[in-house]
Coordinates of C-alpha atoms in Angstrom, one line a residue:
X1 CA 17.5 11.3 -14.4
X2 CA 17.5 13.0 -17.6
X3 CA 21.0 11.6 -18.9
X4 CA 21.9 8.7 -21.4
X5 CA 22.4 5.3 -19.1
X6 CA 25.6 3.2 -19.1
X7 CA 24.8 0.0 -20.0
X8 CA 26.6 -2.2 -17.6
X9 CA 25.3 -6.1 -17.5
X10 CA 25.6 -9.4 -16.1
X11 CA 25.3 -12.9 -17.2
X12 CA 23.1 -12.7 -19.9
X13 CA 23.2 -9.2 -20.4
X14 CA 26.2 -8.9 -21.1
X15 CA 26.8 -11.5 -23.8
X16 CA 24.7 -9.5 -26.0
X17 CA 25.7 -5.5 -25.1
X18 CA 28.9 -6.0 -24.8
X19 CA 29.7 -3.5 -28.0
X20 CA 26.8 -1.1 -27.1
X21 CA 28.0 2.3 -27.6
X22 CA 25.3 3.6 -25.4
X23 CA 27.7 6.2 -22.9
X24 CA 26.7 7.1 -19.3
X25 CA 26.8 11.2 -19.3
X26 CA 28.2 10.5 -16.1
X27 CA 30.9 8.1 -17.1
X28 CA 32.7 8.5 -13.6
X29 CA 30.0 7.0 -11.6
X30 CA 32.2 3.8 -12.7
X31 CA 35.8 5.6 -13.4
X32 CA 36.0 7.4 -10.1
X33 CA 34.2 4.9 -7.8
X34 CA 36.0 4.3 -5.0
X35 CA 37.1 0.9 -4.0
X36 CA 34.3 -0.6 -2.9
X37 CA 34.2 -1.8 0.4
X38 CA 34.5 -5.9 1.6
X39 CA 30.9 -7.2 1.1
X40 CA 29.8 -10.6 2.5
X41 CA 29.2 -13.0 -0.5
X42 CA 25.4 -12.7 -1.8
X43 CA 24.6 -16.3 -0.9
X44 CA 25.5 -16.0 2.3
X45 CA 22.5 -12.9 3.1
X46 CA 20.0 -14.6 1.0
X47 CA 18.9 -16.7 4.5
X48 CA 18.3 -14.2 6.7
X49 CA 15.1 -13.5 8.2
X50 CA 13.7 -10.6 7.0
X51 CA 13.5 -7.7 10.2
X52 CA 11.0 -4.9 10.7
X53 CA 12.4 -1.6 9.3
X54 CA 13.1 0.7 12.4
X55 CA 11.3 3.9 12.8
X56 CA 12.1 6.8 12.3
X57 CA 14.3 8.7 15.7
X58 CA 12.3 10.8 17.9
X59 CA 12.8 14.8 16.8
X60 CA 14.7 16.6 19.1
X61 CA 14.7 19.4 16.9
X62 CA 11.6 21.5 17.6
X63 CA 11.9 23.9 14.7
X64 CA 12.5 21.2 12.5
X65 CA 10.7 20.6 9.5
X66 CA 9.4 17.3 10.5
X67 CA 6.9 15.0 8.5
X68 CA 3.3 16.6 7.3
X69 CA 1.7 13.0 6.8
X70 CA 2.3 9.5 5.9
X71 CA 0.2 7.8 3.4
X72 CA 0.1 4.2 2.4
X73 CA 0.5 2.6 -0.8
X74 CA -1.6 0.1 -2.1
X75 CA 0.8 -0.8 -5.0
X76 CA -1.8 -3.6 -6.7
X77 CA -1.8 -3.2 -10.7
X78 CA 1.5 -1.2 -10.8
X79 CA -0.1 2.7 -9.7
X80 CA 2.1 5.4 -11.2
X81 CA 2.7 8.7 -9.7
X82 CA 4.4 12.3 -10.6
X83 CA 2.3 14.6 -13.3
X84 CA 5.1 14.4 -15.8
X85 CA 4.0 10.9 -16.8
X86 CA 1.3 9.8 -14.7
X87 CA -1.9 12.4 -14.2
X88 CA -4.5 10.1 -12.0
X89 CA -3.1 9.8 -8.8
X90 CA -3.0 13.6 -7.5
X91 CA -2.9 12.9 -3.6
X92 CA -0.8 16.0 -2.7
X93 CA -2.3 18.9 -1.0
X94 CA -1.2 22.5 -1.9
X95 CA 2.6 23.0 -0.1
X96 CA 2.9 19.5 0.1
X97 CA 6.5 17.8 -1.4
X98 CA 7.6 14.2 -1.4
X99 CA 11.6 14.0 -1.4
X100 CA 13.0 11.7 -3.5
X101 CA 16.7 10.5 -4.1
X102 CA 18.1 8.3 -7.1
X103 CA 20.9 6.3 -8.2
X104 CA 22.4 5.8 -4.5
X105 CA 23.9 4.8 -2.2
X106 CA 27.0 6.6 -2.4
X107 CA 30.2 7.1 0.3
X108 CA 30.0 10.8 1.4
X109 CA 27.3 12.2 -0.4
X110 CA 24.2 9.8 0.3
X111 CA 25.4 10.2 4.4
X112 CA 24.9 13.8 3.9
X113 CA 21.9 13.7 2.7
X114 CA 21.2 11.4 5.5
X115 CA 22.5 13.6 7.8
X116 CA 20.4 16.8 6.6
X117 CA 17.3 14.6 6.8
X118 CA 18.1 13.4 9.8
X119 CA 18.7 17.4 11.8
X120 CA 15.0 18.1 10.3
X121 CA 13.4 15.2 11.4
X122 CA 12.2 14.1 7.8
X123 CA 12.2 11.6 5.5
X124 CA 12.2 10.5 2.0
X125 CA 12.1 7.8 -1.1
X126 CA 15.4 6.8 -2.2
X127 CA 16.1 4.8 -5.4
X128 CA 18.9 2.5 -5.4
X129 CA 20.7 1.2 -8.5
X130 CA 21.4 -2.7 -7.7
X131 CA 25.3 -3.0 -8.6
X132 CA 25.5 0.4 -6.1
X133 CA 23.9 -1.8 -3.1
X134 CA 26.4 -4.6 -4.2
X135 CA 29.1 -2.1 -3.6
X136 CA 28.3 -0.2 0.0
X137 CA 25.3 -2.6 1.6
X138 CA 26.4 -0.8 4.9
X139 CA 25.5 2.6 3.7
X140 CA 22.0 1.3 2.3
X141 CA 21.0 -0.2 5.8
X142 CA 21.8 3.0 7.1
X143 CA 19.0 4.6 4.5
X144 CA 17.1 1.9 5.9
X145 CA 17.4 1.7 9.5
X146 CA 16.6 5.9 9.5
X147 CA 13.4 4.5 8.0
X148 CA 13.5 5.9 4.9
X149 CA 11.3 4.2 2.2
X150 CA 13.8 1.9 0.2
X151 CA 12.7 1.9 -4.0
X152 CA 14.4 0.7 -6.5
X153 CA 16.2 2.0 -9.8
X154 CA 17.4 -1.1 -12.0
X155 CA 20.6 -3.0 -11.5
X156 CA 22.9 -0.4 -13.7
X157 CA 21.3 2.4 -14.4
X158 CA 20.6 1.1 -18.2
X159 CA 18.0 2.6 -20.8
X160 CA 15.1 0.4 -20.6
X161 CA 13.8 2.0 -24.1
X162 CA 17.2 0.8 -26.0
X163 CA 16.1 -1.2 -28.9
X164 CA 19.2 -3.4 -28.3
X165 CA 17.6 -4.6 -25.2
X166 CA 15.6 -7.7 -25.5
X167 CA 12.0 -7.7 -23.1
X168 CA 13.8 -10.8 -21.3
X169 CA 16.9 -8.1 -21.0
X170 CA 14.5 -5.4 -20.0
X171 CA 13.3 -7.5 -17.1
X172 CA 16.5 -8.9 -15.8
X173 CA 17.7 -5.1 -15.2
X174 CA 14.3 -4.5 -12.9
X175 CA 14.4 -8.3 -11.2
X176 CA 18.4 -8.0 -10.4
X177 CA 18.1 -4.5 -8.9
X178 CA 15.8 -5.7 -6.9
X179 CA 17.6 -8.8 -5.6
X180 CA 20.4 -6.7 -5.6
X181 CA 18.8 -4.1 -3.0
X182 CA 16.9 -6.9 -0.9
X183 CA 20.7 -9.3 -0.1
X184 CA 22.4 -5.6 0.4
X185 CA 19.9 -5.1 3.5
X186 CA 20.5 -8.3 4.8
X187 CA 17.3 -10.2 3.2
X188 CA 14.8 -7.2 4.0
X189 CA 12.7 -6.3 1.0
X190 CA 12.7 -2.8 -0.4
X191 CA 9.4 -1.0 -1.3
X192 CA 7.4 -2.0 -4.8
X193 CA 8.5 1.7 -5.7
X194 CA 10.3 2.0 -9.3
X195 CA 11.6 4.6 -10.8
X196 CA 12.9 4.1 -14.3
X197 CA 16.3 5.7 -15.7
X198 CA 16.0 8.9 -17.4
X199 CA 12.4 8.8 -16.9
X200 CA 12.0 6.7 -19.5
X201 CA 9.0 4.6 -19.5
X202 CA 8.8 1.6 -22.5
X203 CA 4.9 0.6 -22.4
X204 CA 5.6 -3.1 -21.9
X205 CA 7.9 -2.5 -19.2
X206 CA 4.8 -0.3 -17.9
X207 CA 2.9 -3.2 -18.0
X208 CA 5.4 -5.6 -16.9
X209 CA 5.5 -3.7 -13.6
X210 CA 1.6 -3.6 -13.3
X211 CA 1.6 -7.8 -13.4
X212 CA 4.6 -7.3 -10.2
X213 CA 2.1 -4.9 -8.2
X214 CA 5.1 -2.5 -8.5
X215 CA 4.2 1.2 -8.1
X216 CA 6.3 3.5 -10.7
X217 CA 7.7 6.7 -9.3
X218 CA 8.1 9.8 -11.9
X219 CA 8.2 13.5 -10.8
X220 CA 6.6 16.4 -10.5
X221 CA 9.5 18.8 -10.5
X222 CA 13.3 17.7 -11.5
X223 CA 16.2 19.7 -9.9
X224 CA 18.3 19.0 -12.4
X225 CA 21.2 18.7 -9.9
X226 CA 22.9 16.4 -12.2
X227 CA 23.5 19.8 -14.6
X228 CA 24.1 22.2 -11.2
X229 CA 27.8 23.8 -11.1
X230 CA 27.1 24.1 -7.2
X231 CA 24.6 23.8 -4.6
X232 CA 23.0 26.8 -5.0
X233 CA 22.1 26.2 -8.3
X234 CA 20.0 22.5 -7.3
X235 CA 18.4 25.1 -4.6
X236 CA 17.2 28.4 -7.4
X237 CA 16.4 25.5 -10.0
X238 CA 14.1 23.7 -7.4
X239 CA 12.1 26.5 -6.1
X240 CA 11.4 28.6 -8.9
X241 CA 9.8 25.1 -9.7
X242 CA 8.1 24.8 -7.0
X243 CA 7.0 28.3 -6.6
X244 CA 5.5 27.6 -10.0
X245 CA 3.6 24.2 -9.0
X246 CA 3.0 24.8 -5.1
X247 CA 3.4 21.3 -4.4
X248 CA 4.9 18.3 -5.6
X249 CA 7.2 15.0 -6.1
X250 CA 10.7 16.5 -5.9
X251 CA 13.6 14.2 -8.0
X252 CA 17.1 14.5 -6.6
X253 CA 20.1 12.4 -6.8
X254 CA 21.8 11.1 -3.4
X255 CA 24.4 10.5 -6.0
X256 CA 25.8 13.7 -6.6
X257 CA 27.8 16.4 -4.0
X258 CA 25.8 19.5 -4.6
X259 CA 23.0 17.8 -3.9
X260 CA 24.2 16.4 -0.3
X261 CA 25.7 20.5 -0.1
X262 CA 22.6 21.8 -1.0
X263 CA 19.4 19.9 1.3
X264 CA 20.5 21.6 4.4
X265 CA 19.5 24.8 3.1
X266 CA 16.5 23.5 0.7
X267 CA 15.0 22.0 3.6
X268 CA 15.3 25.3 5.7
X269 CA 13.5 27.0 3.1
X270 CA 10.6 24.4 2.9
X271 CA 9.9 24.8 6.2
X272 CA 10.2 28.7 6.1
X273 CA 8.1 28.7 2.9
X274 CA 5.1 26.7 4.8
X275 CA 5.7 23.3 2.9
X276 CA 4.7 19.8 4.1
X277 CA 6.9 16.5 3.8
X278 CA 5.0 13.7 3.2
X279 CA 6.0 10.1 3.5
X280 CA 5.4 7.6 1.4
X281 CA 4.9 3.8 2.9
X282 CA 4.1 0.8 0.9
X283 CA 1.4 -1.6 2.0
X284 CA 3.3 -4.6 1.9
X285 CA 7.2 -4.6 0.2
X286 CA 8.1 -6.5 -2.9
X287 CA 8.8 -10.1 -3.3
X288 CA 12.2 -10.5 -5.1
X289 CA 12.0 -13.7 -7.4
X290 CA 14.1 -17.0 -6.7
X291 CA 15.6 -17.1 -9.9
X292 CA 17.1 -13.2 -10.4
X293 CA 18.1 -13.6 -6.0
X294 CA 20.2 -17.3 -7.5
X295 CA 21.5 -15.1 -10.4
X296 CA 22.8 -12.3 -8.1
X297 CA 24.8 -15.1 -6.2
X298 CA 26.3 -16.3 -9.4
X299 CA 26.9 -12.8 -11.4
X300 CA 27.5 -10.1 -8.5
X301 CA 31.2 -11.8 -8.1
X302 CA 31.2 -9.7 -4.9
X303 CA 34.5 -9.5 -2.2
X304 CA 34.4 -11.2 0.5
X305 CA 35.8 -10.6 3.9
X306 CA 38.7 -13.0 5.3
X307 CA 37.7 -15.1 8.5
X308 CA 41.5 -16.5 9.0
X309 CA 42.9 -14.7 12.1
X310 CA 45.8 -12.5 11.7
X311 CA 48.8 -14.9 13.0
X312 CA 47.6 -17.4 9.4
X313 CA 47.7 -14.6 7.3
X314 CA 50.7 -12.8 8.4
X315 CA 54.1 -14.0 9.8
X316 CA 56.7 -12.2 11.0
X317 CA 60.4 -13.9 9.1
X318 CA 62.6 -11.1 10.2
X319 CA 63.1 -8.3 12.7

């Protein structure tokens, strides 16, 4: 995402950035949030057993435009793909796309792009920050159990190239996310997919990733719906892209409405314009690390929902 990160820490983190003048473009992603909804506390999801992720429905759409092909990832050594960084790994075909979604999941906007998928029988990779997980874990299984390929996207969205940052700092934003994402499915590991903010790619973080067998997601083509007035402005910016390129991995944000407004009609034109979807599957997920999952618990500070019945909690004095 192509905008300045918000640097929003915990525990460690934020004893050091707690001046940082580093500003969020999209500032409201905090000062507009809606209430978050009741969460379970994080301990309590760090025990359960992990469950197979659920297929994808059965299309009953025939027209719709469906999946191409699903390839595995062998994520060993931290492989990178999208041509705007990473040039190696060129697997797609010509009129072949892989959809991809950041900095969800949001209320409204990431179920619409659910939905949208979901009436064309397709799929993509969706990016989550951690501290969004923390807040709506119910809308993140439902990514999930649609069977959508579940990546990550740090714990806050911050700059991982901000001098200010120390390499310890660096990781904790990678390792919390994904502890963050794994307790907000109920103990079910995302993906090794990464994708860093801004597309910002500090070497040692590179590397750091390569030693965690964690694959690093870039683009191919950037709708730039962040910038977009309306929907149809994500959907001209995309395709003249794509026109250009004739295939590739397409960045979008979950995040944002015109987005969510826009994928019913993007996908329509896919299909019409003889594209392929293909999924993306890791080979095995990540493995969170004890220490980041015990500092979620501690620095997460997340609600928790009230088992008392209603006559201990409320009494009638007067009528």
């Amino acid at each position: 995402m192509r905008i300045a990160a918000g640097l929003v820490f915990a525990s460690s983190l934020a004893a050091s950035l707690l001046t940082s003048g580093a500003a969020w473009s999209q500032a409201q992603r905090t000062a507009a949030a809606p209430t978050p909804a009741a969460a379970p506390a994080p301990a309590q999801a760090a025990v359960a057993a992990p469950q197979a992720q659920p297929p994808r429905a059965p299309c009953m759409n025939a027209d719709a435009l469906g999946v191409g092909r699903t390839v595995e990832i062998d994520t060993t050594g931290g492989p990178g793909f999208g041509f705007e960084h990473f040039k190696d790994l060129d697997f797609l075909k010509d009129h072949e796309v892989v959809l991809t979604f950041d900095d969800g999941p949001w209320p409204e906007n990431t179920p619409g792009v659910l939905k949208a998928l979901a009436d064309q029988c397709t799929t993509g990779i969706f990016f989550i920050i951690g501290k969004h997980a923390t807040y709506y874990p119910e809308i993140l299984k439902q990514v999930y159990n649609a069977g959508h390929t579940v990546g990550t996207h740090t714990w806050s969205h911050a700059a991982l190239t901000n001098k200010k940052l120390t390499e310890d700092q660096r990781k904790e934003e990678i390792e919390l996310g994904i502890s963050a994402v794994k307790w907000a499915l109920g103990g079910n590991s995302p993906a090794p997919f990464f994708r860093f903010p801004a597309l910002q790619h500090p070497p040692e973080m590179v590397t750091y990733l390569g030693t965690r067998n964690v694959g690093i997601f870039s683009c191919d083509l950037d709708s730039f719906d962040f910038k977009a007035r309306n929907a149809q402005a994500v959907i001209d910016v995309t395709f003249k892209k794509l026109d250009k390129l004739g295939k590739g991995i397409i960045l979008m944000h979950d995040f944002h409405k015109h987005t969510a407004e826009a994928l019913p009609e993007m996908l329509r034109r896919l299909k019409a314009g003889g594209y392929k979807v293909v999924a993306m599957r890791a080979k095995s997920p990540v493995q969170s690390l004890p220490q980041y999952d015990e500092q979620l618990a501690k620095v997460a500070k997340l609600p928790t929902v009230s088992q008392r019945p209603v006559s201990s909690v409320v009494t009638t004095v007067s009528e």
